[in-house]
PDB file of C-alpha atoms in Angstrom:
ATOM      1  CA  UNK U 134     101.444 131.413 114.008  1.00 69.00           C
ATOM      2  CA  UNK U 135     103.658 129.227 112.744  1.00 77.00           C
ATOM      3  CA  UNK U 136     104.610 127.330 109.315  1.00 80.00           C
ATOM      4  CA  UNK U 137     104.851 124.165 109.111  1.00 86.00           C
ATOM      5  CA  UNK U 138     104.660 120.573 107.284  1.00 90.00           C
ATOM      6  CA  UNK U 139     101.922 118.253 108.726  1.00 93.00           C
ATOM      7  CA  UNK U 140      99.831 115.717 107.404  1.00 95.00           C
ATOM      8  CA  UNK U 141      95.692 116.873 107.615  1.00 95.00           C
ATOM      9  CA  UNK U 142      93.011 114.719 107.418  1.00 96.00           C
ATOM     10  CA  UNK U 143      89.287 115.287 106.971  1.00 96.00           C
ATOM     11  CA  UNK U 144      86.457 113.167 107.234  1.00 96.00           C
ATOM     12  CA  UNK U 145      82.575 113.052 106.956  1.00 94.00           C
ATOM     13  CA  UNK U 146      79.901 110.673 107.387  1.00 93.00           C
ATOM     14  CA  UNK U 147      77.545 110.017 104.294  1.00 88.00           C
ATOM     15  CA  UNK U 148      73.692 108.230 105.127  1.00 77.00           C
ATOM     16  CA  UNK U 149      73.627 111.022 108.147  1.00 75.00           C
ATOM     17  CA  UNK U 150      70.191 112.946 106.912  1.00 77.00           C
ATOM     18  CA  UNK U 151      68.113 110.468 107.301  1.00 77.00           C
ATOM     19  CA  UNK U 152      69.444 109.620 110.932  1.00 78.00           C
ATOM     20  CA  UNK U 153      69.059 113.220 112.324  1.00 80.00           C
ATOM     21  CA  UNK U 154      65.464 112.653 110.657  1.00 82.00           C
ATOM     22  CA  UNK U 155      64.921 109.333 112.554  1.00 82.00           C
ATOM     23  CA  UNK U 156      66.565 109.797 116.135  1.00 84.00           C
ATOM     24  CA  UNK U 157      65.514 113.621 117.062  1.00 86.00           C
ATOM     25  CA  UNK U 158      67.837 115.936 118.723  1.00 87.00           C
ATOM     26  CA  UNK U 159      68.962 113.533 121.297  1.00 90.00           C
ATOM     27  CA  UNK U 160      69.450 110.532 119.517  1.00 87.00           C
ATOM     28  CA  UNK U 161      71.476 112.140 117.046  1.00 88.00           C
ATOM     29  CA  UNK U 162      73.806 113.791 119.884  1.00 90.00           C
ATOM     30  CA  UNK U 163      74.117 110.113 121.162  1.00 90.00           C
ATOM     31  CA  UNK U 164      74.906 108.524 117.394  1.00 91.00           C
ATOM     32  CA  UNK U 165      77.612 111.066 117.010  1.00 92.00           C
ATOM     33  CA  UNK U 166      79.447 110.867 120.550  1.00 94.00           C
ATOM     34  CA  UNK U 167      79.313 107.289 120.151  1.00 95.00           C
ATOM     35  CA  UNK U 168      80.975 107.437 116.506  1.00 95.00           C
ATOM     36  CA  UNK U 169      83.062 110.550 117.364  1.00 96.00           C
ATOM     37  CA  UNK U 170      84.379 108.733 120.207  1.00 96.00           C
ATOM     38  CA  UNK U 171      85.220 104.970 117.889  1.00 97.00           C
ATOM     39  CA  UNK U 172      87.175 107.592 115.237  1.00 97.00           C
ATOM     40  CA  UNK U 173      89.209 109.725 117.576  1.00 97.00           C
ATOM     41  CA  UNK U 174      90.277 106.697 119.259  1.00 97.00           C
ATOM     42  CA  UNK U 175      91.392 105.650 115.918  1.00 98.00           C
ATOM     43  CA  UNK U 176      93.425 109.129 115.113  1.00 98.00           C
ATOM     44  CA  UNK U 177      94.919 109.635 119.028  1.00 97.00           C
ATOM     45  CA  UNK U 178      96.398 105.929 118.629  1.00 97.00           C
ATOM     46  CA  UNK U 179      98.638 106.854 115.964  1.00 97.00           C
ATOM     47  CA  UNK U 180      99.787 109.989 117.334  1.00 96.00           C
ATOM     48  CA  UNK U 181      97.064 112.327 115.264  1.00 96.00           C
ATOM     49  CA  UNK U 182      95.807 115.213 117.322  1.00 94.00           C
ATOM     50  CA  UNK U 183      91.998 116.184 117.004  1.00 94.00           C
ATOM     51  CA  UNK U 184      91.667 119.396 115.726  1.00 90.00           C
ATOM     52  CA  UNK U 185      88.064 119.881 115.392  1.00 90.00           C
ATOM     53  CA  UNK U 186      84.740 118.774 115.286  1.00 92.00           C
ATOM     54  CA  UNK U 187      82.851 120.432 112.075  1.00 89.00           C
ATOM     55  CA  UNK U 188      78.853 119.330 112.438  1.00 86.00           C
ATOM     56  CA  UNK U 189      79.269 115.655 111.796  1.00 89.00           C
ATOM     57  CA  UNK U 190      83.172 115.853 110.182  1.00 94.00           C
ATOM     58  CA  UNK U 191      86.154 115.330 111.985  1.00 96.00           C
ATOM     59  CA  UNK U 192      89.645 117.234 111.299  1.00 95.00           C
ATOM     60  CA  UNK U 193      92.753 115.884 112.571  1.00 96.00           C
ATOM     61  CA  UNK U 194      96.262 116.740 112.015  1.00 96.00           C
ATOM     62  CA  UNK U 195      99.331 114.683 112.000  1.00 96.00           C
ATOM     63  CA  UNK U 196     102.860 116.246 112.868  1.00 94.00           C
ATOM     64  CA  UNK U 197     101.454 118.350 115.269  1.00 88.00           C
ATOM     65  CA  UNK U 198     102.274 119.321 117.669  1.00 84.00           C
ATOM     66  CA  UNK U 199     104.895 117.521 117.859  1.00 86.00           C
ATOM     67  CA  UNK U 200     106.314 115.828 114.674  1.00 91.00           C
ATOM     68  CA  UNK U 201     107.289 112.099 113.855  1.00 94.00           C
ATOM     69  CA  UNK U 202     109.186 111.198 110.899  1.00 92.00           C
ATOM     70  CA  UNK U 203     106.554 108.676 109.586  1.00 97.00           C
ATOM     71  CA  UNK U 204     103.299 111.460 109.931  1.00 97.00           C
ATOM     72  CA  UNK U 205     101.790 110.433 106.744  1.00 98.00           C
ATOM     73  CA  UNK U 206     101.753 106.771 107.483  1.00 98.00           C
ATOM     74  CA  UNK U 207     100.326 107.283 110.818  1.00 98.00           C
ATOM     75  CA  UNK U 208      97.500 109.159 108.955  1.00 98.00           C
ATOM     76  CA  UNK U 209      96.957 106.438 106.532  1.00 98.00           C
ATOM     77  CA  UNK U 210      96.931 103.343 109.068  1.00 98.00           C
ATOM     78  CA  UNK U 211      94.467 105.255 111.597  1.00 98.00           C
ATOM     79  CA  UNK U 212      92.258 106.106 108.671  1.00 98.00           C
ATOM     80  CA  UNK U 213      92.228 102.110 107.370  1.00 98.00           C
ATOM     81  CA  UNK U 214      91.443 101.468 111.130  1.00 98.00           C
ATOM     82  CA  UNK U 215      88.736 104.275 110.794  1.00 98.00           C
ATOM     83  CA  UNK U 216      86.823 102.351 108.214  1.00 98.00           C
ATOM     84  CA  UNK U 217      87.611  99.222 109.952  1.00 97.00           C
ATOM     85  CA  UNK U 218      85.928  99.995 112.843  1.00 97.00           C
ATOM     86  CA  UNK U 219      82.745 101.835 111.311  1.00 97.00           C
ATOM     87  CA  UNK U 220      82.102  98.756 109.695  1.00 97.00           C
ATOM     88  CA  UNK U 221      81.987  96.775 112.884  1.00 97.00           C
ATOM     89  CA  UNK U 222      80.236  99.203 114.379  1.00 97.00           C
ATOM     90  CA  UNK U 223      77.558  99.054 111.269  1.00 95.00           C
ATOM     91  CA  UNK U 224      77.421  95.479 112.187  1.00 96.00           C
ATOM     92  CA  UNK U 225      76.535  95.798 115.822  1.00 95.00           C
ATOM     93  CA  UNK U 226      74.057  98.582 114.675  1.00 93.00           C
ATOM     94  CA  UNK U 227      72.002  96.486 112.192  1.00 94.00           C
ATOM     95  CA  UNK U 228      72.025  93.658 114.631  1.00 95.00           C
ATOM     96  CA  UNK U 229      70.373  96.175 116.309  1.00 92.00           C
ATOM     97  CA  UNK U 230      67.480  96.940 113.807  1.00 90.00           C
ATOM     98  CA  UNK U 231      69.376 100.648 113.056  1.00 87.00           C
ATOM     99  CA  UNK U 232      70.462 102.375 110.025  1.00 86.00           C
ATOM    100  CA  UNK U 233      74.120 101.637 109.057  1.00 88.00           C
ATOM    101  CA  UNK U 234      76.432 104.786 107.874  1.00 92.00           C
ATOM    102  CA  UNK U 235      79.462 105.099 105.596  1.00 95.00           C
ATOM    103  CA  UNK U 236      82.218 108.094 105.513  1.00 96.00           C
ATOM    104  CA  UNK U 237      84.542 109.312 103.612  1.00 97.00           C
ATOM    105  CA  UNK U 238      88.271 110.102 104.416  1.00 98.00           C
ATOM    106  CA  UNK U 239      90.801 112.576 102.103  1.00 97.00           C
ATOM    107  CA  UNK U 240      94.320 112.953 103.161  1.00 98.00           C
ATOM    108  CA  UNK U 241      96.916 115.734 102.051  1.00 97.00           C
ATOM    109  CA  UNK U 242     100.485 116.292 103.413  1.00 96.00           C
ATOM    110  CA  UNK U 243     101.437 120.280 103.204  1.00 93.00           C
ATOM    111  CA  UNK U 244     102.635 123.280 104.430  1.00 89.00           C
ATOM    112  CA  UNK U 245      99.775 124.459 106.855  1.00 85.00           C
ATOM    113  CA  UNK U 246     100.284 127.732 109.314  1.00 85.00           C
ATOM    114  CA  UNK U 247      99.280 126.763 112.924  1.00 81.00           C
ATOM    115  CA  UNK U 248      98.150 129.442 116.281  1.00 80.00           C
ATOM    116  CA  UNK U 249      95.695 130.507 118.073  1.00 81.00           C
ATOM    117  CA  UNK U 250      93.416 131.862 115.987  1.00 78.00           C
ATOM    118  CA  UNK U 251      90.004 133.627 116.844  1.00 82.00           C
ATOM    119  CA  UNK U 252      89.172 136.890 118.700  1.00 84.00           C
ATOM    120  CA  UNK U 253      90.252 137.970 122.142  1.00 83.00           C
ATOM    121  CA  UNK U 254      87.133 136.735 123.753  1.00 83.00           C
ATOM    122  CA  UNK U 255      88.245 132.970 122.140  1.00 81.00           C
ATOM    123  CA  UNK U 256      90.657 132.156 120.657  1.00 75.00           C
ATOM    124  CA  UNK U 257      91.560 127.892 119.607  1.00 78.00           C
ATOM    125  CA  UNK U 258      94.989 126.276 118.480  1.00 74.00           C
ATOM    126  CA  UNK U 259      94.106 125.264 114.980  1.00 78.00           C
ATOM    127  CA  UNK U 260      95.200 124.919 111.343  1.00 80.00           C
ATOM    128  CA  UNK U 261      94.701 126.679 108.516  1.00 81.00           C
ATOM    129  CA  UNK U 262      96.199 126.971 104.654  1.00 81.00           C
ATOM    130  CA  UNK U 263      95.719 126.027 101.067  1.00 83.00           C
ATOM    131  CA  UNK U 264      96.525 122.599 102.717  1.00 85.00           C
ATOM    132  CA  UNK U 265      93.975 122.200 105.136  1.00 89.00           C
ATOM    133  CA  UNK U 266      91.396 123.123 102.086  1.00 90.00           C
ATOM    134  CA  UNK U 267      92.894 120.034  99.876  1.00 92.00           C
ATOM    135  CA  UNK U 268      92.269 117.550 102.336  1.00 94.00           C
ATOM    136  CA  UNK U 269      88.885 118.396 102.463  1.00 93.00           C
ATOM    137  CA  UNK U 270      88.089 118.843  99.278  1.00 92.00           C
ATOM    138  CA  UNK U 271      89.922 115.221  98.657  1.00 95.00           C
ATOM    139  CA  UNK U 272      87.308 113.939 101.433  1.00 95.00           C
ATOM    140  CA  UNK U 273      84.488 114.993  99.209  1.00 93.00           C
ATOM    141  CA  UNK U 274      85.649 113.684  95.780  1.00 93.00           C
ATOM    142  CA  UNK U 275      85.154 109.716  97.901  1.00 95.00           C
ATOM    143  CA  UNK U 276      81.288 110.721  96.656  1.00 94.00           C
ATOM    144  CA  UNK U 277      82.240 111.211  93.021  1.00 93.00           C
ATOM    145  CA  UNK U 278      84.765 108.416  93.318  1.00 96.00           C
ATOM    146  CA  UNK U 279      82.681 105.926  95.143  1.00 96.00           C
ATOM    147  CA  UNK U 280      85.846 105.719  97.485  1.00 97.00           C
ATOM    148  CA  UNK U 281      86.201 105.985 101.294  1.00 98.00           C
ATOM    149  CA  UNK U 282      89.893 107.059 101.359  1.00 98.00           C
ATOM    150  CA  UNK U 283      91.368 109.203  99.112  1.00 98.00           C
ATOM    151  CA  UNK U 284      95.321 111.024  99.591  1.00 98.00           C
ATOM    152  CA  UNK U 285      97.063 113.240  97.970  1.00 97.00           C
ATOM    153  CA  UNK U 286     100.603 112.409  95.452  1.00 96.00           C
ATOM    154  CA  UNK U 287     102.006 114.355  98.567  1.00 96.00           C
ATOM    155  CA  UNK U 288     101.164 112.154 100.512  1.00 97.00           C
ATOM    156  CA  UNK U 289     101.844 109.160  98.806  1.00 98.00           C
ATOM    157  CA  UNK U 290     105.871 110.129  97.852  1.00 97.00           C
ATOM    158  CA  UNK U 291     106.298 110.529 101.901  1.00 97.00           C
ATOM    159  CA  UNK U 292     104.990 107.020 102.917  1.00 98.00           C
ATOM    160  CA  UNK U 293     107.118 104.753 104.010  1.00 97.00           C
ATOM    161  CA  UNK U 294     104.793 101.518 104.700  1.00 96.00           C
ATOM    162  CA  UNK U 295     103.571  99.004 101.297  1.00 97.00           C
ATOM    163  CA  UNK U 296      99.716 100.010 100.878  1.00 98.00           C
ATOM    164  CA  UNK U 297      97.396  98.528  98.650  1.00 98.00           C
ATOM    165  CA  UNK U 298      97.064 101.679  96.555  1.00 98.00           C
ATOM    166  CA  UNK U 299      95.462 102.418  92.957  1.00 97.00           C
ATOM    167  CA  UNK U 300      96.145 105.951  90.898  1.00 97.00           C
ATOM    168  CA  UNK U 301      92.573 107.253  90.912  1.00 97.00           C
ATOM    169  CA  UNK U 302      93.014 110.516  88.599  1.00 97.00           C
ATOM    170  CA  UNK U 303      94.828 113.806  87.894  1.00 95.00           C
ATOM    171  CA  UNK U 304      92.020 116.388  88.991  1.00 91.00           C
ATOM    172  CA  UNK U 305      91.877 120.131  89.449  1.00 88.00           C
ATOM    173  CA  UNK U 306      89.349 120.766  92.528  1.00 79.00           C
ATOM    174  CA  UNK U 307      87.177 123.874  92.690  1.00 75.00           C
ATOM    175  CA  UNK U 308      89.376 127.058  93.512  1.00 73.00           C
ATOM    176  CA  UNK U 309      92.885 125.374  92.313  1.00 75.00           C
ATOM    177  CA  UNK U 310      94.142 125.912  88.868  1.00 79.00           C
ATOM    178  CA  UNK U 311      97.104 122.777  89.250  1.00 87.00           C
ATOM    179  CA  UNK U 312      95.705 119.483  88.652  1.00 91.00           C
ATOM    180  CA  UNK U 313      96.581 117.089  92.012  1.00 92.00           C
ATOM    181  CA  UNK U 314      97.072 113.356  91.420  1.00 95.00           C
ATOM    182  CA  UNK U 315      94.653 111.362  93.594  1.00 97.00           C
ATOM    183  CA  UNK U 316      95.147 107.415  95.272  1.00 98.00           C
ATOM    184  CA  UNK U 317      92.681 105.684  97.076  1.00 98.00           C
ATOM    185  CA  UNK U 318      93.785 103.171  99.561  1.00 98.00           C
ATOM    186  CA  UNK U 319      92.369  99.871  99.396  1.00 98.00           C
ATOM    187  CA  UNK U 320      93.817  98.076 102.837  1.00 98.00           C
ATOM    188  CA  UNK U 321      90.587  97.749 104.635  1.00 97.00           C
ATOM    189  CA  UNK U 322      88.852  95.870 102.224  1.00 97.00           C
ATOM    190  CA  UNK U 323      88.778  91.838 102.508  1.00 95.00           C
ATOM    191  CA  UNK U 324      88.459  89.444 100.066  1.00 94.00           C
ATOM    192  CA  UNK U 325      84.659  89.330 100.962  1.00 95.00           C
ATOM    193  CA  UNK U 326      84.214  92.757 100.238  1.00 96.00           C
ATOM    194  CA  UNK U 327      86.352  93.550  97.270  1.00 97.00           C
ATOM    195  CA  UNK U 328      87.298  89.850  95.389  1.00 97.00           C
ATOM    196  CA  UNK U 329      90.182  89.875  93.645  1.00 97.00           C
ATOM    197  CA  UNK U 330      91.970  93.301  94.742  1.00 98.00           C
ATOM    198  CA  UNK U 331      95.206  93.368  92.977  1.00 97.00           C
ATOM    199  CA  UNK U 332      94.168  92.112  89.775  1.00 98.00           C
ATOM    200  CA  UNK U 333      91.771  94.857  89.580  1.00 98.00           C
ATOM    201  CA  UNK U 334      94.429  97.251  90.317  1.00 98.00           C
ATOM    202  CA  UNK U 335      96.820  96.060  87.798  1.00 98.00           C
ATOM    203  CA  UNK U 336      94.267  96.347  85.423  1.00 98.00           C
ATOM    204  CA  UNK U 337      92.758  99.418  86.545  1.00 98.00           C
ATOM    205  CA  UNK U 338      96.507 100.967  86.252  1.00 98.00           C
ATOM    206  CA  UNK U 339      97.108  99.671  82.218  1.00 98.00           C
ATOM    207  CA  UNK U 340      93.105 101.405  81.913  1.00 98.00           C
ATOM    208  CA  UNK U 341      94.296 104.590  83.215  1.00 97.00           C
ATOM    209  CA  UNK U 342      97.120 104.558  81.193  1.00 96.00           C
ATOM    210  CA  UNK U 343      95.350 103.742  78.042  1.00 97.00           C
ATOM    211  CA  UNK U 344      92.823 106.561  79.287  1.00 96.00           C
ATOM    212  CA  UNK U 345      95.547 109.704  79.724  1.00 95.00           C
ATOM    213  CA  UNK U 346      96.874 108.526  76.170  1.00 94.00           C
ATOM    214  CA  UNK U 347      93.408 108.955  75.293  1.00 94.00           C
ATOM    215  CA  UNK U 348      93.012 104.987  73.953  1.00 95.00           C
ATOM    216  CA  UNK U 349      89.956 104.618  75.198  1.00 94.00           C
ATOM    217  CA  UNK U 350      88.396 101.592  73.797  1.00 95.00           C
ATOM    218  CA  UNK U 351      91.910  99.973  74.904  1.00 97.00           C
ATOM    219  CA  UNK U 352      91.065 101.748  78.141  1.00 97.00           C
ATOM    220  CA  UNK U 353      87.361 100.917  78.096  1.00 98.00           C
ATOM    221  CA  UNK U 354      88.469  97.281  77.795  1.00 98.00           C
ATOM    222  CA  UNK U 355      90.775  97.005  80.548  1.00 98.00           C
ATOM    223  CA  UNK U 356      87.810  99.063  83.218  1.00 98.00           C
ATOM    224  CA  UNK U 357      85.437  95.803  81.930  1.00 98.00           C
ATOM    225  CA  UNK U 358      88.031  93.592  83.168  1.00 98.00           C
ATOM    226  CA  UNK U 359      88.044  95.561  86.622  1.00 98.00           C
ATOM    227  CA  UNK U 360      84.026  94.386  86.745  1.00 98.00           C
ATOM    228  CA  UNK U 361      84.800  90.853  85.461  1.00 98.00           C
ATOM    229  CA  UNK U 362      86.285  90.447  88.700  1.00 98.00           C
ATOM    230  CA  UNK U 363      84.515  92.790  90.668  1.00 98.00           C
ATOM    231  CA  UNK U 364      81.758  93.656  89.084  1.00 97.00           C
ATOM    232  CA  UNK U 365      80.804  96.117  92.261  1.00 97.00           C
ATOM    233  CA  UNK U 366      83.713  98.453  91.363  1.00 97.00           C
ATOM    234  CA  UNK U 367      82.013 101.832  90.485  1.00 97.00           C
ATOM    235  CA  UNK U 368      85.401 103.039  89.814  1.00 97.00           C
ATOM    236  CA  UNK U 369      85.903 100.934  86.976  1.00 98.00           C
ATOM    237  CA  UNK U 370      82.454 101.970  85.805  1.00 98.00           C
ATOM    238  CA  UNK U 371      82.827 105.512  86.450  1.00 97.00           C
ATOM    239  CA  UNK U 372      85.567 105.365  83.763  1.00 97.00           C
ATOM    240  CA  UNK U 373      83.987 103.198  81.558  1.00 97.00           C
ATOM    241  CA  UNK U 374      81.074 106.039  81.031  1.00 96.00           C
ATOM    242  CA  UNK U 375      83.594 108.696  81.085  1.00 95.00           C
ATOM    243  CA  UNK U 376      85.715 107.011  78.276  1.00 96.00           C
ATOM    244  CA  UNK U 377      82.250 106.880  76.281  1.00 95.00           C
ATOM    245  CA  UNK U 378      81.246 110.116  76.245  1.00 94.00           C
ATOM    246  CA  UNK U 379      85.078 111.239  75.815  1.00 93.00           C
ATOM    247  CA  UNK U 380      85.016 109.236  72.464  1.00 93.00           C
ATOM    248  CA  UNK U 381      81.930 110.754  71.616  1.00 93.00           C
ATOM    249  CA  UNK U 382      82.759 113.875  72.524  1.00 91.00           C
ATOM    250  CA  UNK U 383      86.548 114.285  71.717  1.00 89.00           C
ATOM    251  CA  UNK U 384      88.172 116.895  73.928  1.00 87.00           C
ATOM    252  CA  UNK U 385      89.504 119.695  72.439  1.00 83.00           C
ATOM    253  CA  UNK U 386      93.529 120.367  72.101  1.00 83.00           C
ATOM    254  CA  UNK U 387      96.452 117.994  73.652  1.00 86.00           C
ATOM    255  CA  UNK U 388      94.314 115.429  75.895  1.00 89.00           C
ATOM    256  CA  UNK U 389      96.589 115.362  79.180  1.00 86.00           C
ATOM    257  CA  UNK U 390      93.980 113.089  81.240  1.00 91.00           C
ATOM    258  CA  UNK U 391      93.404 116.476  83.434  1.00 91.00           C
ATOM    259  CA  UNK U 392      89.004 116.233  84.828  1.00 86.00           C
ATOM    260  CA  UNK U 393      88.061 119.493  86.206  1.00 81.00           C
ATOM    261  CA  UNK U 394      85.882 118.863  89.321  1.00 75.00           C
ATOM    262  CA  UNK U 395      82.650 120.892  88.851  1.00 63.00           C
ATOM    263  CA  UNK U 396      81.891 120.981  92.578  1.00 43.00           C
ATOM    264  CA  UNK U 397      83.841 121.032  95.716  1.00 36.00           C
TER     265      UNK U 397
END
């Protein structure tokens, strides 16, 4: 095995249960080689080798095996063009009279030990580490954040490209003790489907701000902004109920704006 920095990405699709429901064992195989084949395309273009299939998640890994000096960017633009493409894929789907699906996409740039790993009778070139574990984790906090992409502050300091980011939270996920700063990327969205983007950052930003000083009618205040001009960001309102019950229920000892994530 061997150590070294790469940039891992994990995603999932959400709205699958009631497909494998609806299509049977066949027409499920035939949904997922059809999507499996729109998102690998998507990762392979920018360089990103396909590690694995997991069920109905994809992990991919960017830097190996062979490493560029822009590996987190890569990661970033295929996953924009990820979303991009589900979504016209959705649209040729409903045309069709079937169920659109959504996903979710974390990001994490690491240390990660690479091999063959398995048993003599198989053995695959994968990754593994405390790495590989963050960018999944990252992939399921989209749920809690009503996000589709989500990377890592490690990420984020390596980028090289101008991305229409916004400083999501400071969170400890389950089996970590230090807290990891979380961005979700915004690129993919149009002004159809997210009016008046970086307003709502900016806003969003002086919210959070207000929030880890623990201000949080100043912060509650800036988060209704956020819905004046979008009112369909669940962000916003995700902190706006999380600032209420904070006032209500002060926290105990120095406030540092630190959420422990209850579940994975």
């Amino acid at each position: 095995g061997v150590s070294t920095e790469a940039t891992i990405m994990f995603t999932d699709i959400r709205g699958f249960t009631p497909i494998t429901e609806e299509y049977g064992p066949q027409g499920t195989v035939s949904f997922l080689n059809e999507y499996f084949s729109l998102m690998v395309e998507c990762i392979t273009r920018e360089g990103g080798m396909l590690d694995k299939f997991i069920g109905d998640a994809i992990m991919a890994c960017f830097g190996l095996p062979v490493a560029h000096d822009d590996d987190p960017d890569r990661a970033v633009r295929a996953a924009i063009a990820m979303i991009g493409e589900l979504w016209r894929w959705n649209e040729q789907r409903r045309q069709g009279g079937l169920r659109s699906v959504d996903m979710g996409i974390g990001i994490h740039t690491d240390a990660i030990v690479s091999g063959n790993i398995g048993s003599p009778k198989r053995m695959d070139y994968t990754v593994i580490g405390d790495g590989v574990n963050l960018a999944s984790r990252l992939e399921a906090a989209c749920k809690t954040y009503s996000a589709r992409i989500l990377i890592s502050e490690s990420t984020v300091d390596q980028l090289r490209g101008t991305y229409k980011l916004r400083d999501v939270d400071l969170v400890v996920v389950k089996g970590k003790s230090r807290p990891v700063r979380v961005f979700e990327v915004l690129d993919y969205h149009g002004t159809d489907t997210f009016p008046h983007l970086m307003d709502v950052v900016n806003y969003f930003e002086e919210g959070i701000s207000h929030y880890r000083q623990a201000k949080w009618p100043l912060a509650v205040e800036r988060f209704e902004r956020c819905l004046d001009l979008n009112p369909n960001d669940a962000l916003s309102s995700l902190y706006i109920e999380r600032c209420q019950f904070l006032s209500a229920n002060p926290p105990a000892g120095n406030w540092n704006g630190v959420w422990i994530m209850g579940h994975k």
